[in-house]
XYZ file of C-alpha atoms in Angstrom:
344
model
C 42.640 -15.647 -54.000
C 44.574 -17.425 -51.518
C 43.973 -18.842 -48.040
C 45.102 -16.210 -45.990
C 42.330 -13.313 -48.034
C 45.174 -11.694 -50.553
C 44.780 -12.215 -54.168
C 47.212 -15.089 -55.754
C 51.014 -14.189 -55.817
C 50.225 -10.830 -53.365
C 52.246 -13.292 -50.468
C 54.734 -14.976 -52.369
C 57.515 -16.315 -50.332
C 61.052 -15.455 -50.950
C 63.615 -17.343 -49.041
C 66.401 -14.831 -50.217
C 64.746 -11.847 -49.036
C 64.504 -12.439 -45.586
C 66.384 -10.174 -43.258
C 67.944 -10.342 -39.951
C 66.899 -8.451 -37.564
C 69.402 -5.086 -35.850
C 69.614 -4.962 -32.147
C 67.789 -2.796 -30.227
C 68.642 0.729 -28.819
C 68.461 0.567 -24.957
C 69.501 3.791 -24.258
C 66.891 6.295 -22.452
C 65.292 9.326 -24.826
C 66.507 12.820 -23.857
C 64.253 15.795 -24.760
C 66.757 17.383 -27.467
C 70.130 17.634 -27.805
C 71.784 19.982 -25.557
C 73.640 22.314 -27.237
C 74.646 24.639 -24.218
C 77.881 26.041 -24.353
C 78.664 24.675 -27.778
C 77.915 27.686 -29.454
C 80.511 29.867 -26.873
C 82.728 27.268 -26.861
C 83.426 26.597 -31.005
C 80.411 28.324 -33.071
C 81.192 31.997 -32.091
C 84.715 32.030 -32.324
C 84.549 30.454 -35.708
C 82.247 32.735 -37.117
C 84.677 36.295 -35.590
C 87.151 34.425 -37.633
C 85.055 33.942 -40.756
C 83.700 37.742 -40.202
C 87.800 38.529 -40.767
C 88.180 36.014 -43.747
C 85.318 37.391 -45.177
C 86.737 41.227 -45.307
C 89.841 39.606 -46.591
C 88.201 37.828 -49.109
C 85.759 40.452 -50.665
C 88.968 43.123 -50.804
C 90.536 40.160 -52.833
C 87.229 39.588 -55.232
C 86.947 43.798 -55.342
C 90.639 43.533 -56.968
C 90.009 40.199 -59.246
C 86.753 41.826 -60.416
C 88.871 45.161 -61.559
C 91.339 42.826 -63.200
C 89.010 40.945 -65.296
C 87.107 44.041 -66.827
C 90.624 44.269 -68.667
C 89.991 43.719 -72.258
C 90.036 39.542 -72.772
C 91.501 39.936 -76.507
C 94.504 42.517 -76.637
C 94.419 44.661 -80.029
C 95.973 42.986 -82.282
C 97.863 45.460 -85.334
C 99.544 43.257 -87.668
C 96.805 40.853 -89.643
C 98.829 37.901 -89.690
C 97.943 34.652 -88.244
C 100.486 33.771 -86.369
C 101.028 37.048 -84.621
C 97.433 36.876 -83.487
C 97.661 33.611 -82.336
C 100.716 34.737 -80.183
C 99.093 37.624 -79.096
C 95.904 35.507 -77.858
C 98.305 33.317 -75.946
C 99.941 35.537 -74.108
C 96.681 37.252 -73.189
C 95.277 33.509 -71.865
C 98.847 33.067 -69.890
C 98.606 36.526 -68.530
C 95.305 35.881 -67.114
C 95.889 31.995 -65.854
C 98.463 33.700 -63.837
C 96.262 36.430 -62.375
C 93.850 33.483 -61.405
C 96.960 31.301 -59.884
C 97.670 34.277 -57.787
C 94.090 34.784 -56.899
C 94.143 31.281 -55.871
C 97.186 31.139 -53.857
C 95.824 34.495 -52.018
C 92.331 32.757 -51.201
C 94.340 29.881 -49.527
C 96.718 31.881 -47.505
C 93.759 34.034 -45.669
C 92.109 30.952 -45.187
C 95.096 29.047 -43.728
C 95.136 30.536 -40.308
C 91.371 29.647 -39.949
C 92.053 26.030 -41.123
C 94.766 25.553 -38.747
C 92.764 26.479 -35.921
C 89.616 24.327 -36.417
C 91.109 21.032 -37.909
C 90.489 17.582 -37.506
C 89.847 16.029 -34.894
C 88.318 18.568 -33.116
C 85.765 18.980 -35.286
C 85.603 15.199 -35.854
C 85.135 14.508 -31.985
C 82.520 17.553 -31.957
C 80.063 16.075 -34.604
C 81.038 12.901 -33.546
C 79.300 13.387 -30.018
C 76.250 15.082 -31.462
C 76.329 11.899 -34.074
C 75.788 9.774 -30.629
C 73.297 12.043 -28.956
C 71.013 12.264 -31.723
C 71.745 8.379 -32.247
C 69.857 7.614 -28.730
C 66.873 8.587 -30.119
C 66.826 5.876 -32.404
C 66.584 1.854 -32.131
C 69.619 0.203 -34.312
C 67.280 -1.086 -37.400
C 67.307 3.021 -38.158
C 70.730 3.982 -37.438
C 71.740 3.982 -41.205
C 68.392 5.246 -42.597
C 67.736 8.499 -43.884
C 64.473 9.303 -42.573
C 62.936 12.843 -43.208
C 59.652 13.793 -41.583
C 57.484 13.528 -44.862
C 59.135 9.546 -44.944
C 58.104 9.295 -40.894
C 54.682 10.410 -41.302
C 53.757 8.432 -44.721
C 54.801 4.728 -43.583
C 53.738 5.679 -39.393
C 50.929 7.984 -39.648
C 49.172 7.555 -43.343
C 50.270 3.541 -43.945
C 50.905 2.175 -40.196
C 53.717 0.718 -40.869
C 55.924 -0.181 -37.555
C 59.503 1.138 -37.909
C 60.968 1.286 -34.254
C 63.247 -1.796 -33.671
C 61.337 -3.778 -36.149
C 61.370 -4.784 -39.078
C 65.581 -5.349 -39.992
C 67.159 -2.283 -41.838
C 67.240 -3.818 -45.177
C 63.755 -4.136 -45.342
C 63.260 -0.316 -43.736
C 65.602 0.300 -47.089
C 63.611 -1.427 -49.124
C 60.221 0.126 -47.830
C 61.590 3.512 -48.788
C 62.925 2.967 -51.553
C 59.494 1.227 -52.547
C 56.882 3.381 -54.817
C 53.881 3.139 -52.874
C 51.655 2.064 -50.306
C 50.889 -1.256 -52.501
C 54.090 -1.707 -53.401
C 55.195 -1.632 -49.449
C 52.629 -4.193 -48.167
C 54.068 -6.451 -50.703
C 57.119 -6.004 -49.769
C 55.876 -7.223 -46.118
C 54.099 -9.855 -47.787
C 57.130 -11.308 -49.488
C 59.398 -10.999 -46.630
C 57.155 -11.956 -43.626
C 59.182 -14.905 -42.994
C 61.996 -12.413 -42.433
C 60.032 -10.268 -40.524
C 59.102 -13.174 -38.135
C 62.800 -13.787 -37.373
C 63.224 -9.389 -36.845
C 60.485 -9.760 -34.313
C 61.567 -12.681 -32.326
C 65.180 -11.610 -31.859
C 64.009 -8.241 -30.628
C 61.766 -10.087 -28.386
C 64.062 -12.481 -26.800
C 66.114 -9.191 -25.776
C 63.141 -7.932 -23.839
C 63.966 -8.396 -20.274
C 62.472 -6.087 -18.211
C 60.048 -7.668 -15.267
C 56.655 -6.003 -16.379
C 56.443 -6.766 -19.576
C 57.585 -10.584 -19.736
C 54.384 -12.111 -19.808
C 53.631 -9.973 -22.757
C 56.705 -10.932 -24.171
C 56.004 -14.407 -24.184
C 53.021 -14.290 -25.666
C 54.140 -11.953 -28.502
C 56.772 -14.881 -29.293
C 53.324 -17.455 -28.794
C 52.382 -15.152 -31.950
C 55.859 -15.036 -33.958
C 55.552 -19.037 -33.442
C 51.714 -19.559 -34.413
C 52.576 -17.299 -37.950
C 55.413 -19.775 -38.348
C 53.232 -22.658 -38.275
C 50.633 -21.185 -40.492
C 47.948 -20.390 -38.101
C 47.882 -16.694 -38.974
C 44.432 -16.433 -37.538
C 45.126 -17.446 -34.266
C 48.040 -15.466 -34.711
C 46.157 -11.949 -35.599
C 43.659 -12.412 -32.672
C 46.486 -13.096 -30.273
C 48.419 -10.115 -31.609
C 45.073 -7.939 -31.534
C 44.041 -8.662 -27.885
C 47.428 -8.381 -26.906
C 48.386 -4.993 -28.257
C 44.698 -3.836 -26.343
C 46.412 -5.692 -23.031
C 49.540 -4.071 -23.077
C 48.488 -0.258 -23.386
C 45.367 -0.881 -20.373
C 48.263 -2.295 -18.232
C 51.097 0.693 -18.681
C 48.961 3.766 -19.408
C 46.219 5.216 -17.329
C 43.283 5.976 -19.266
C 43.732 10.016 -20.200
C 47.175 8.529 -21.875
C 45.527 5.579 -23.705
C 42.430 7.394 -25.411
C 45.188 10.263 -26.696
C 47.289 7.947 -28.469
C 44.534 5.743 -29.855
C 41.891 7.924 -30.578
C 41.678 7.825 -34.263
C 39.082 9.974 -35.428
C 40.563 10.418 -39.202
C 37.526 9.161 -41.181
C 34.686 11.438 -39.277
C 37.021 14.287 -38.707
C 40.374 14.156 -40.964
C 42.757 14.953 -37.797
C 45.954 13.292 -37.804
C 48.374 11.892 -35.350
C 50.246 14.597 -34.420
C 54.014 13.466 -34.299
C 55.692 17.068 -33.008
C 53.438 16.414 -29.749
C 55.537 13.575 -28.881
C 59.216 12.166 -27.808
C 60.826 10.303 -30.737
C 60.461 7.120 -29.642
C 56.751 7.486 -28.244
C 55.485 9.276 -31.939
C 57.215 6.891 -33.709
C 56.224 3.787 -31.871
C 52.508 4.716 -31.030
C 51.743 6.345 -34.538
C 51.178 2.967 -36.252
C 49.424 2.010 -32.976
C 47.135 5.430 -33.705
C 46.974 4.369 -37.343
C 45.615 1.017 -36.418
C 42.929 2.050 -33.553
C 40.780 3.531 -36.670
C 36.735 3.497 -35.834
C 34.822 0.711 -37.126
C 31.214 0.250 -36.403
C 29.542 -2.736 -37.659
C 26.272 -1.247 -36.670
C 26.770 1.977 -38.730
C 27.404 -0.251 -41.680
C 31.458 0.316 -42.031
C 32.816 -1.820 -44.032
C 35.674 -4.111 -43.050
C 39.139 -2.360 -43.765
C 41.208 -4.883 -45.529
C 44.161 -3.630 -43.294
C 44.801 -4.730 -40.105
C 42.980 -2.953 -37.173
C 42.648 -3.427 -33.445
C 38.555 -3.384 -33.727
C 37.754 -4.807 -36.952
C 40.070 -7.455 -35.497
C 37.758 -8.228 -32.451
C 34.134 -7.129 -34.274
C 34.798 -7.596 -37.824
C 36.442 -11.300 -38.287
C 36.300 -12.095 -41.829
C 38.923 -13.228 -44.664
C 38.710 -9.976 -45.296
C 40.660 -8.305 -42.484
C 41.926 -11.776 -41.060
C 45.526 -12.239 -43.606
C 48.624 -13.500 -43.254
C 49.890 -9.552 -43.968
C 47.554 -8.546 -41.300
C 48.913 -11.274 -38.319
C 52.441 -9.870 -39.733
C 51.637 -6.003 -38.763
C 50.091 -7.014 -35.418
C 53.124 -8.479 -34.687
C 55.531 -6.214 -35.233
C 53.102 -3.576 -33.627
C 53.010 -5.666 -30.321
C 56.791 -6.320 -30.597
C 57.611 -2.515 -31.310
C 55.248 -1.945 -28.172
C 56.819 -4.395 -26.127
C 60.430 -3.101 -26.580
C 59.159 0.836 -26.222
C 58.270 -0.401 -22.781
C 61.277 -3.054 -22.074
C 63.335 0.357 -22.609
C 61.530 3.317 -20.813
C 59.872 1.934 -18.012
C 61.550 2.514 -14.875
C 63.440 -0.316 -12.734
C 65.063 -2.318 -15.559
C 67.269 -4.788 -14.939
């Protein structure tokens, strides 16, 4: 068992793993992407011309299909072996030139359907709805395939922090990872990495109400640096708490952090939320779980906001556990550094 409360080897460090950290996406989070007047503009007239091709096409397949009930083996009268083998050549020549035709016919009723709709208009169309959809999401996810059952597993079900932090080869590598064990080792390994994620996204924080907080999230980047990952996780902890009393009013606070999964087995619901506010305040959800020392809980060996303040033991006090507070409170910081009105 080591120091920090994770069995021997569960932390080992690995200088080549570390990442780098992406830079943030500033950009503001529209509602969806508005696709007014795209479907006028390019879907419908495609789709009259397909509706033409189509008739074109099925006459063509109607003809082909007659053509091919032809016998594939012509009769063959004289039993001698190389008159059948000429006759079963000329049959396969016959037919490669039916298909050749077939194939040539195809391409010509398509041609007037390619020439309208070629590159680059359709490059600059999905290129645009590339960049829309792109706003929604901070740079560390840009190149990550990321379906909803991926979202919910590592947010919701693991509390993993994904927005902005940690760098995308370690995003890679937590997908690409087996399981839940397998992905806190993975943070475990490359927390030194992580660190350096964090701190770059921090010193890019620059809005005016949230640079106090921003310093002290870089106090905790520094203090897991120089192995005090207690002092670390209780900074972290408290500071996370700090950070949501000051920028939501109370209504707001208790829906994102009211985590009622053990007693009652409901979920954070993502599809209630913006992009960037599910995926940013899911882990938050995730690690606001109940914990009552009085009712006997035991202390979750995964880092949480009240076992943090109520339950301070080797058990929940790790250097994994100071690692996931920060990137929570950094994650947190920049949601804020990007949406809240009057940036600089």
């Amino acid at each position: 068992m080591s120091e920090d409360g994770e069995p021997d080897g569960f932390e080992d460090e690995d200088p080549a793993e570390e990442q780098e950290a992406s830079e943030s996406d500033d950009t503001d989070l529209t509602d969806t992407v508005d696709l007014s007047g795209f479907h006028a503009a390019v879907l419908k007239p495609f789709q009259d011309a397909m509706r033409i091709q189509n008739a074109r096409i099925g006459k063509m397949l109607a003809e082909s299909v007659a053509l091919r009930m032809r016998p594939v083996l012509p009769r063959i009268v004289v039993d001698s072996p190389l008159t059948r083998m000429t006759a079963v050549t000329e049959n396969l020549r016959r037919q490669m030139a039916d298909l050749t035709g077939f194939n040539d016919t195809i391409r010509q009723a398509l041609e007037p359907l390619a020439a309208t709709y070629r590159p680059p208009q359709w490059h600059s169309v999905f290129e645009s709805l590339r960049d829309t959809l792109n706003k929604h999401r901070p740079e560390n996810l840009r190149d990550v395939t990321l379906g909803t059952g991926d979202l919910e597993k590592l947010l919701v079900d693991e509390g993993i922090p994904l927005m902005w932090v940690p760098g995308p080869q370690t995003v890679h590598a937590l997908l690409e990872a087996p399981d839940a064990a397998a992905r806190r080792r993975i943070i475990g390994r490359r927390w030194k990495g992580i660190v350096n994620d964090c701190e770059k996204v921090l010193e890019e924080v620059d809005h005016s109400a949230v640079h106090d907080a921003r310093g002290f999230a870089l106090d905790v980047a520094r203090a897991l640096r120089d192995g005090h990952t207690s002092a670390a996780q209780a900074l972290a902890a408290n500071l996370l708490d700090s950070i949501l009393q000051r920028h939501f009013d109370n209504a707001a606070r208790v829906q994102l952090t009211k985590n009622d999964f053990k007693t009652k087995g409901i979920k954070f619901k993502m599809d209630d939320y913006k992009y960037k506010v599910a995926c940013t305040f899911a882990p938050v959800w995730y690690a606001h779980a109940k914990y009552f020392p009085k009712n006997g809980d035991p202390i979750p060996r995964t880092f949480g906001r009240h076992p943090s303040a109520h339950g301070v033991s080797r058990t929940q006090y790790s250097r994994i556990n100071a690692v996931y507070a920060l990137m929570l409170v950094t994650s947190v910081i920049k949601f804020f550094d990007t949406e809240l009105p009057g940036r600089r």
